[in-house]
Amino acid sequence: MTPIPTPPDLPAALLPTFQRMNTGSDSLTSPPTADIAALTDWFYRERWHTGLAEHTELEWLRHWMNTCGSAQLLEMTDAVCVLRLEAGEIESAIALAREVLATQPDFSLSHTLALSLAAQGQGQAAISTLEQALDAQAPNALADQGVPIEHIGQAWLDLAHLFQQNKSLFKAIHPAKQAIALAQQHHNDELLLDGLRFLTEQLIEQGGADEAWDYLSTFLSDEPIPTQLALWELAFMRLAEQLPPTAVDRGAQLFLQAGYPDPLIKYLYQQAEARRDRNITLLAFIVALTHQAPIDIAAPLAANLLLRDQDRQAESAPLIAAAAMALAELPDERSIKRAHWHRDAMVQLISVAKHQGVPEAAVKQWAEDQRLYREHGIIERTRNALLTEVKNPPRWLVNPSRSTTT
């Protein structure tokens, strides 16, 4: 066995045993089993569970745990197999996992074996290994045995991914739903989100976007908590065409109530782009102004509102162009193109002025007279003016959860 460095915090009482074990060979001078067990217990507690042990050290520790019959041998074997897999030593990981599993079954090690087989390109073998480990006939048996719920759930999701990679798309649905059911039963939000994201994407890929919405909608509530915000965002971003108006209103109200308008702004932006509907574009731009959206989103919306000559001649045109320029002036790390958008907005404002009958040489004075600069509160004024143009404004728009600082 390859020797390892002496840990700096190794107790003096264990040092002689360590030195005898660290000679590089298993000779007749190896310490008694009880001494080996005492030292491996210390390494397990103080090095492995504190995250200090590196790959070579874990290989060394697993070797000596095997020598003394440690109760933590399976756990350490799984850890070593994972490290080998991550290092690209796939065949070695498979060989070790199979060697140990031949003497004693273990869920985590079987899970790792399945992932290793998949990495080697043995998709069907990986599926069979993981199916056997999960035992679909007894979904709660593993939890009763003390296997952490998050580990079981991840295994179900990995099985779903394996089916997907093996082109067995419809077979991926069941394990994904198993993970979701497990997450619900044990109130595991992270697992629930992962499962619903996978299932939504899988159903969309199979042409079942309507089915995806029907399923996802049963998990949605109006409670402004992180899990619900993430689920509503999934619905708005991936199932926009399936959302009924009532769902859009619910989601919009939730986002604004939580002070998290980004998904709503992105949704309206996408809808405005797809439908070329001025009313939706107005809605999107108003929300962008109210909540100071990234200029990357707000500027194209303003451009769409000022696309035609007649748009630039409208009474609200100077406000729209000026508000976009004001947004571009605000410090915002979300956009690295603020200078570009600011120049674009200035050109737009000059063009609007021309369409309003203002000579180019007089634009600066005109903007000052019309109070079109950020310090004049142009963002809030534009929002209020555009509100009067919206047809049938939704409740969440006319009663925003917070106002913009201009």
PDB file of N, CA and C in Angstrom, residues 69-101:
ATOM      1  N   GLY A  69     -11.936  -5.151   9.205  1.00  0.00           N
ATOM      2  CA  GLY A  69     -13.378  -5.407   9.174  1.00  0.00           C
ATOM      3  C   GLY A  69     -14.199  -4.263   9.723  1.00  0.00           C
ATOM      4  N   SER A  70     -13.834  -3.035   9.392  1.00  0.00           N
ATOM      5  CA  SER A  70     -14.519  -1.852   9.919  1.00  0.00           C
ATOM      6  C   SER A  70     -15.984  -1.812   9.497  1.00  0.00           C
ATOM      7  N   ALA A  71     -16.813  -1.305  10.394  1.00  0.00           N
ATOM      8  CA  ALA A  71     -18.247  -1.162  10.097  1.00  0.00           C
ATOM      9  C   ALA A  71     -18.490  -0.102   9.035  1.00  0.00           C
ATOM     10  N   GLN A  72     -17.505   0.787   8.831  1.00  0.00           N
ATOM     11  CA  GLN A  72     -17.650   1.864   7.848  1.00  0.00           C
ATOM     12  C   GLN A  72     -17.030   1.503   6.496  1.00  0.00           C
ATOM     13  N   LEU A  73     -16.688   0.230   6.290  1.00  0.00           N
ATOM     14  CA  LEU A  73     -16.002  -0.167   5.067  1.00  0.00           C
ATOM     15  C   LEU A  73     -16.834   0.133   3.818  1.00  0.00           C
ATOM     16  N   LEU A  74     -18.145  -0.160   3.868  1.00  0.00           N
ATOM     17  CA  LEU A  74     -18.981   0.075   2.693  1.00  0.00           C
ATOM     18  C   LEU A  74     -19.037   1.563   2.343  1.00  0.00           C
ATOM     19  N   GLU A  75     -19.175   2.380   3.360  1.00  0.00           N
ATOM     20  CA  GLU A  75     -19.212   3.829   3.133  1.00  0.00           C
ATOM     21  C   GLU A  75     -17.907   4.313   2.502  1.00  0.00           C
ATOM     22  N   MET A  76     -16.797   3.823   3.018  1.00  0.00           N
ATOM     23  CA  MET A  76     -15.507   4.242   2.492  1.00  0.00           C
ATOM     24  C   MET A  76     -15.274   3.703   1.085  1.00  0.00           C
ATOM     25  N   THR A  77     -15.727   2.491   0.829  1.00  0.00           N
ATOM     26  CA  THR A  77     -15.600   1.922  -0.514  1.00  0.00           C
ATOM     27  C   THR A  77     -16.371   2.783  -1.516  1.00  0.00           C
ATOM     28  N   ASP A  78     -17.563   3.189  -1.124  1.00  0.00           N
ATOM     29  CA  ASP A  78     -18.360   4.047  -2.013  1.00  0.00           C
ATOM     30  C   ASP A  78     -17.632   5.365  -2.274  1.00  0.00           C
ATOM     31  N   ALA A  79     -17.060   5.933  -1.233  1.00  0.00           N
ATOM     32  CA  ALA A  79     -16.328   7.196  -1.393  1.00  0.00           C
ATOM     33  C   ALA A  79     -15.148   7.033  -2.338  1.00  0.00           C
ATOM     34  N   VAL A  80     -14.421   5.951  -2.201  1.00  0.00           N
ATOM     35  CA  VAL A  80     -13.267   5.692  -3.071  1.00  0.00           C
ATOM     36  C   VAL A  80     -13.727   5.474  -4.518  1.00  0.00           C
ATOM     37  N   CYS A  81     -14.821   4.747  -4.693  1.00  0.00           N
ATOM     38  CA  CYS A  81     -15.336   4.525  -6.045  1.00  0.00           C
ATOM     39  C   CYS A  81     -15.764   5.841  -6.699  1.00  0.00           C
ATOM     40  N   VAL A  82     -16.388   6.703  -5.926  1.00  0.00           N
ATOM     41  CA  VAL A  82     -16.792   8.013  -6.458  1.00  0.00           C
ATOM     42  C   VAL A  82     -15.566   8.806  -6.898  1.00  0.00           C
ATOM     43  N   LEU A  83     -14.516   8.791  -6.071  1.00  0.00           N
ATOM     44  CA  LEU A  83     -13.295   9.511  -6.413  1.00  0.00           C
ATOM     45  C   LEU A  83     -12.639   8.925  -7.667  1.00  0.00           C
ATOM     46  N   ARG A  84     -12.647   7.619  -7.778  1.00  0.00           N
ATOM     47  CA  ARG A  84     -12.079   6.998  -8.981  1.00  0.00           C
ATOM     48  C   ARG A  84     -12.891   7.377 -10.222  1.00  0.00           C
ATOM     49  N   LEU A  85     -14.201   7.382 -10.061  1.00  0.00           N
ATOM     50  CA  LEU A  85     -15.069   7.758 -11.176  1.00  0.00           C
ATOM     51  C   LEU A  85     -14.804   9.199 -11.599  1.00  0.00           C
ATOM     52  N   GLU A  86     -14.708  10.104 -10.630  1.00  0.00           N
ATOM     53  CA  GLU A  86     -14.455  11.509 -10.934  1.00  0.00           C
ATOM     54  C   GLU A  86     -13.082  11.712 -11.566  1.00  0.00           C
ATOM     55  N   ALA A  87     -12.145  10.834 -11.231  1.00  0.00           N
ATOM     56  CA  ALA A  87     -10.790  10.931 -11.789  1.00  0.00           C
ATOM     57  C   ALA A  87     -10.679  10.249 -13.151  1.00  0.00           C
ATOM     58  N   GLY A  88     -11.781   9.689 -13.632  1.00  0.00           N
ATOM     59  CA  GLY A  88     -11.755   9.020 -14.922  1.00  0.00           C
ATOM     60  C   GLY A  88     -11.283   7.576 -14.859  1.00  0.00           C
ATOM     61  N   GLU A  89     -11.107   7.045 -13.635  1.00  0.00           N
ATOM     62  CA  GLU A  89     -10.672   5.655 -13.467  1.00  0.00           C
ATOM     63  C   GLU A  89     -11.903   4.757 -13.403  1.00  0.00           C
ATOM     64  N   ILE A  90     -12.637   4.719 -14.506  1.00  0.00           N
ATOM     65  CA  ILE A  90     -13.960   4.087 -14.516  1.00  0.00           C
ATOM     66  C   ILE A  90     -13.878   2.582 -14.309  1.00  0.00           C
ATOM     67  N   GLU A  91     -13.009   1.923 -15.040  1.00  0.00           N
ATOM     68  CA  GLU A  91     -12.903   0.462 -14.907  1.00  0.00           C
ATOM     69  C   GLU A  91     -12.509   0.065 -13.492  1.00  0.00           C
ATOM     70  N   SER A  92     -11.614   0.848 -12.885  1.00  0.00           N
ATOM     71  CA  SER A  92     -11.192   0.560 -11.514  1.00  0.00           C
ATOM     72  C   SER A  92     -12.347   0.729 -10.537  1.00  0.00           C
ATOM     73  N   ALA A  93     -13.156   1.770 -10.744  1.00  0.00           N
ATOM     74  CA  ALA A  93     -14.319   1.999  -9.869  1.00  0.00           C
ATOM     75  C   ALA A  93     -15.307   0.848  -9.990  1.00  0.00           C
ATOM     76  N   ILE A  94     -15.566   0.405 -11.216  1.00  0.00           N
ATOM     77  CA  ILE A  94     -16.498  -0.711 -11.436  1.00  0.00           C
ATOM     78  C   ILE A  94     -15.983  -1.986 -10.783  1.00  0.00           C
ATOM     79  N   ALA A  95     -14.713  -2.262 -10.963  1.00  0.00           N
ATOM     80  CA  ALA A  95     -14.139  -3.497 -10.410  1.00  0.00           C
ATOM     81  C   ALA A  95     -14.234  -3.528  -8.895  1.00  0.00           C
ATOM     82  N   LEU A  96     -13.891  -2.389  -8.242  1.00  0.00           N
ATOM     83  CA  LEU A  96     -13.942  -2.354  -6.783  1.00  0.00           C
ATOM     84  C   LEU A  96     -15.373  -2.477  -6.279  1.00  0.00           C
ATOM     85  N   ALA A  97     -16.297  -1.765  -6.903  1.00  0.00           N
ATOM     86  CA  ALA A  97     -17.698  -1.831  -6.471  1.00  0.00           C
ATOM     87  C   ALA A  97     -18.233  -3.253  -6.602  1.00  0.00           C
ATOM     88  N   ARG A  98     -17.955  -3.896  -7.707  1.00  0.00           N
ATOM     89  CA  ARG A  98     -18.445  -5.260  -7.908  1.00  0.00           C
ATOM     90  C   ARG A  98     -17.810  -6.238  -6.922  1.00  0.00           C
ATOM     91  N   GLU A  99     -16.539  -6.048  -6.646  1.00  0.00           N
ATOM     92  CA  GLU A  99     -15.840  -6.936  -5.702  1.00  0.00           C
ATOM     93  C   GLU A  99     -16.492  -6.887  -4.329  1.00  0.00           C
ATOM     94  N   VAL A 100     -16.807  -5.685  -3.867  1.00  0.00           N
ATOM     95  CA  VAL A 100     -17.382  -5.543  -2.523  1.00  0.00           C
ATOM     96  C   VAL A 100     -18.854  -5.950  -2.514  1.00  0.00           C
ATOM     97  N   LEU A 101     -19.590  -5.583  -3.555  1.00  0.00           N
ATOM     98  CA  LEU A 101     -21.012  -5.927  -3.607  1.00  0.00           C
ATOM     99  C   LEU A 101     -21.228  -7.436  -3.717  1.00  0.00           C
TER     100      LEU A 101
END
